[in-house]
Amino acid sequence: MSTADEISSMFDTESQKLENFLSKISDNMEISEIVETYYQVMNVTSMISMLKQQLNSETHSTLLEKIDKTEQLVLGKFNTHTHPKILENLSNSIQEMTKILQLSAGEKTKEQIENESQMFEELRKKMSTKEFVEQYDKGLT
């Protein structure tokens, strides 16, 4: 297998992973799914950038077509639709959790304290994930 074939195969694999991630996008994604999706987008975007600089359009036309198709998937579907939706969902979820935690005052049972503790932990994770997603957003501008 030539180096070009290996690169093409690796790009196919990573592009397919990206398509799988994007097909599973929903309003109630787990934090780990969000992070994995962004890492896959960044991985494929980096590969695209590197490959475009290295490949000759005459000898690698098939791979360059795949690259263009995948790039359009990232730019079209992910950056313009999916990314803003994930950011909005995270923001809304953080606001809802913050309101719930602010409203819970007074005497509490051990169970209520444990539930609040779990909510604070979940809130921290969501806020951290939102910051990560916002960093991606800054890279777009």
Coordinates of N, CA and C in Angstrom, one line a residue, residues 36-111:
E36 N -16.3 14.5 22.4 CA -15.8 13.6 21.3 C -16.1 14.2 19.9
T37 N -17.3 14.7 19.8 CA -17.7 15.3 18.5 C -16.8 16.4 18.1
Y38 N -16.5 17.3 19.0 CA -15.7 18.5 18.7 C -14.2 18.0 18.5
Y39 N -13.8 17.1 19.2 CA -12.4 16.6 18.9 C -12.3 15.9 17.6
Q40 N -13.4 15.2 17.2 CA -13.4 14.6 15.8 C -13.4 15.7 14.7
V41 N -14.2 16.7 14.9 CA -14.3 17.8 14.0 C -12.9 18.5 13.9
M42 N -12.3 18.7 15.0 CA -11.0 19.4 15.0 C -9.9 18.5 14.3
N43 N -10.0 17.2 14.6 CA -9.1 16.2 14.0 C -9.2 16.2 12.5
V44 N -10.4 16.1 12.0 CA -10.6 16.0 10.6 C -10.3 17.4 9.9
T45 N -10.6 18.5 10.6 CA -10.3 19.8 10.0 C -8.8 20.0 9.9
S46 N -8.0 19.5 10.9 CA -6.6 19.5 10.9 C -6.0 18.7 9.7
M47 N -6.6 17.5 9.6 CA -6.2 16.6 8.5 C -6.4 17.3 7.1
I48 N -7.6 17.9 7.0 CA -7.9 18.6 5.7 C -6.9 19.7 5.4
S49 N -6.6 20.5 6.4 CA -5.6 21.6 6.2 C -4.3 21.0 5.8
M50 N -3.8 20.0 6.5 CA -2.5 19.4 6.2 C -2.5 18.8 4.8
L51 N -3.6 18.0 4.5 CA -3.6 17.3 3.2 C -3.7 18.3 2.0
K52 N -4.5 19.3 2.1 CA -4.6 20.3 1.1 C -3.3 21.0 0.7
Q53 N -2.4 21.1 1.7 CA -1.1 21.7 1.5 C -0.2 20.8 0.8
Q54 N -0.4 19.5 1.1 CA 0.6 18.5 0.6 C 0.2 17.8 -0.7
L55 N -1.1 17.8 -1.1 CA -1.5 17.0 -2.2 C -1.5 17.8 -3.5
N56 N -1.2 17.1 -4.6 CA -1.2 17.6 -5.9 C -2.5 17.3 -6.5
S57 N -3.2 18.3 -7.1 CA -4.5 18.1 -7.6 C -4.6 17.2 -8.8
E58 N -3.5 17.1 -9.5 CA -3.5 16.2 -10.7 C -3.4 14.7 -10.3
T59 N -2.6 14.4 -9.3 CA -2.4 13.0 -9.0 C -3.3 12.5 -7.8
H60 N -4.0 13.4 -7.1 CA -4.8 13.0 -6.0 C -6.2 13.5 -6.1
S61 N -6.8 13.6 -7.3 CA -8.1 14.2 -7.5 C -9.2 13.5 -6.7
T62 N -9.2 12.2 -6.6 CA -10.2 11.5 -5.9 C -10.2 11.8 -4.4
L63 N -9.0 11.8 -3.8 CA -8.8 12.2 -2.4 C -9.2 13.6 -2.2
L64 N -8.8 14.5 -3.1 CA -9.2 15.9 -2.9 C -10.7 16.1 -3.0
E65 N -11.4 15.3 -3.8 CA -12.9 15.4 -3.9 C -13.5 15.0 -2.5
K66 N -12.9 13.9 -1.9 CA -13.4 13.5 -0.6 C -13.1 14.5 0.4
I67 N -12.0 15.2 0.3 CA -11.6 16.2 1.3 C -12.6 17.4 1.1
D68 N -12.9 17.8 -0.1 CA -13.9 18.9 -0.3 C -15.2 18.5 0.2
K69 N -15.7 17.3 0.0 CA -17.0 16.9 0.5 C -17.0 16.9 2.0
T70 N -16.0 16.4 2.7 CA -15.9 16.4 4.1 C -15.8 17.9 4.7
E71 N -15.1 18.7 4.0 CA -14.9 20.1 4.4 C -16.3 20.8 4.3
Q72 N -17.0 20.5 3.3 CA -18.4 21.1 3.2 C -19.3 20.6 4.3
L73 N -19.1 19.3 4.7 CA -19.9 18.8 5.8 C -19.6 19.6 7.1
V74 N -18.3 19.8 7.3 CA -17.9 20.6 8.5 C -18.4 22.0 8.4
L75 N -18.2 22.7 7.3 CA -18.5 24.1 7.2 C -20.1 24.2 7.1
G76 N -20.7 23.4 6.4 CA -22.1 23.5 6.2 C -23.0 23.0 7.3
K77 N -22.8 21.8 7.6 CA -23.7 21.2 8.6 C -23.2 21.5 10.1
F78 N -22.0 21.3 10.3 CA -21.5 21.4 11.7 C -21.4 22.9 12.1
N79 N -20.6 23.7 11.4 CA -20.3 25.1 11.8 C -21.6 26.0 11.8
T80 N -22.4 25.8 10.8 CA -23.6 26.7 10.7 C -24.8 26.2 11.4
H81 N -25.0 24.9 11.6 CA -26.2 24.4 12.2 C -25.9 23.7 13.6
T82 N -25.1 22.7 13.6 CA -24.9 21.9 14.8 C -24.2 22.6 15.9
H83 N -23.1 23.3 15.6 CA -22.3 24.0 16.6 C -23.1 25.0 17.4
P84 N -23.8 25.9 16.6 CA -24.7 26.9 17.4 C -25.7 26.3 18.2
K85 N -26.3 25.2 17.7 CA -27.4 24.5 18.5 C -26.8 23.9 19.8
I86 N -25.6 23.3 19.7 CA -25.0 22.7 20.9 C -24.7 23.8 21.9
L87 N -24.2 24.9 21.4 CA -23.8 26.0 22.3 C -25.1 26.6 23.0
E88 N -26.2 26.7 22.2 CA -27.4 27.2 22.8 C -28.0 26.2 23.8
N89 N -28.0 24.9 23.5 CA -28.5 23.9 24.4 C -27.7 23.9 25.7
L90 N -26.4 24.0 25.6 CA -25.5 24.1 26.8 C -25.9 25.3 27.7
S91 N -26.0 26.4 27.0 CA -26.3 27.7 27.7 C -27.7 27.6 28.4
N92 N -28.7 27.1 27.7 CA -30.0 26.9 28.3 C -30.0 26.0 29.5
S93 N -29.3 24.9 29.4 CA -29.2 23.9 30.4 C -28.5 24.5 31.7
I94 N -27.4 25.2 31.4 CA -26.7 25.9 32.5 C -27.6 26.9 33.3
Q95 N -28.4 27.6 32.5 CA -29.3 28.6 33.1 C -30.4 27.9 33.9
E96 N -30.9 26.8 33.4 CA -32.0 26.1 34.1 C -31.4 25.5 35.4
M97 N -30.2 24.9 35.3 CA -29.6 24.3 36.5 C -29.3 25.3 37.6
T98 N -28.8 26.5 37.1 CA -28.5 27.6 38.0 C -29.7 28.1 38.8
K99 N -30.8 28.2 38.0 CA -32.1 28.7 38.7 C -32.5 27.7 39.7
I100 N -32.5 26.4 39.4 CA -33.0 25.4 40.3 C -32.1 25.4 41.6
L101 N -30.8 25.5 41.4 CA -29.9 25.6 42.6 C -30.1 26.8 43.4
Q102 N -30.4 27.9 42.7 CA -30.6 29.2 43.5 C -31.9 29.2 44.3
L103 N -32.9 28.5 43.8 CA -34.2 28.4 44.5 C -34.2 27.5 45.7
S104 N -33.3 26.6 45.7 CA -33.3 25.6 46.8 C -32.6 26.2 48.0
A105 N -33.4 26.6 49.0 CA -32.8 27.2 50.2 C -33.5 26.6 51.4
G106 N -33.0 26.9 52.6 CA -33.6 26.4 53.8 C -33.0 25.0 54.2
E107 N -33.7 24.4 55.2 CA -33.3 23.1 55.8 C -33.3 22.1 54.7
K108 N -32.4 21.2 54.7 CA -32.3 20.1 53.7 C -32.0 18.8 54.3
T109 N -32.6 17.8 53.7 CA -32.3 16.4 54.1 C -30.9 16.0 53.5
K110 N -30.4 14.9 54.0 CA -29.1 14.4 53.5 C -29.3 14.1 52.0
E111 N -30.4 13.6 51.6 CA -30.7 13.2 50.2 C -30.7 14.5 49.4

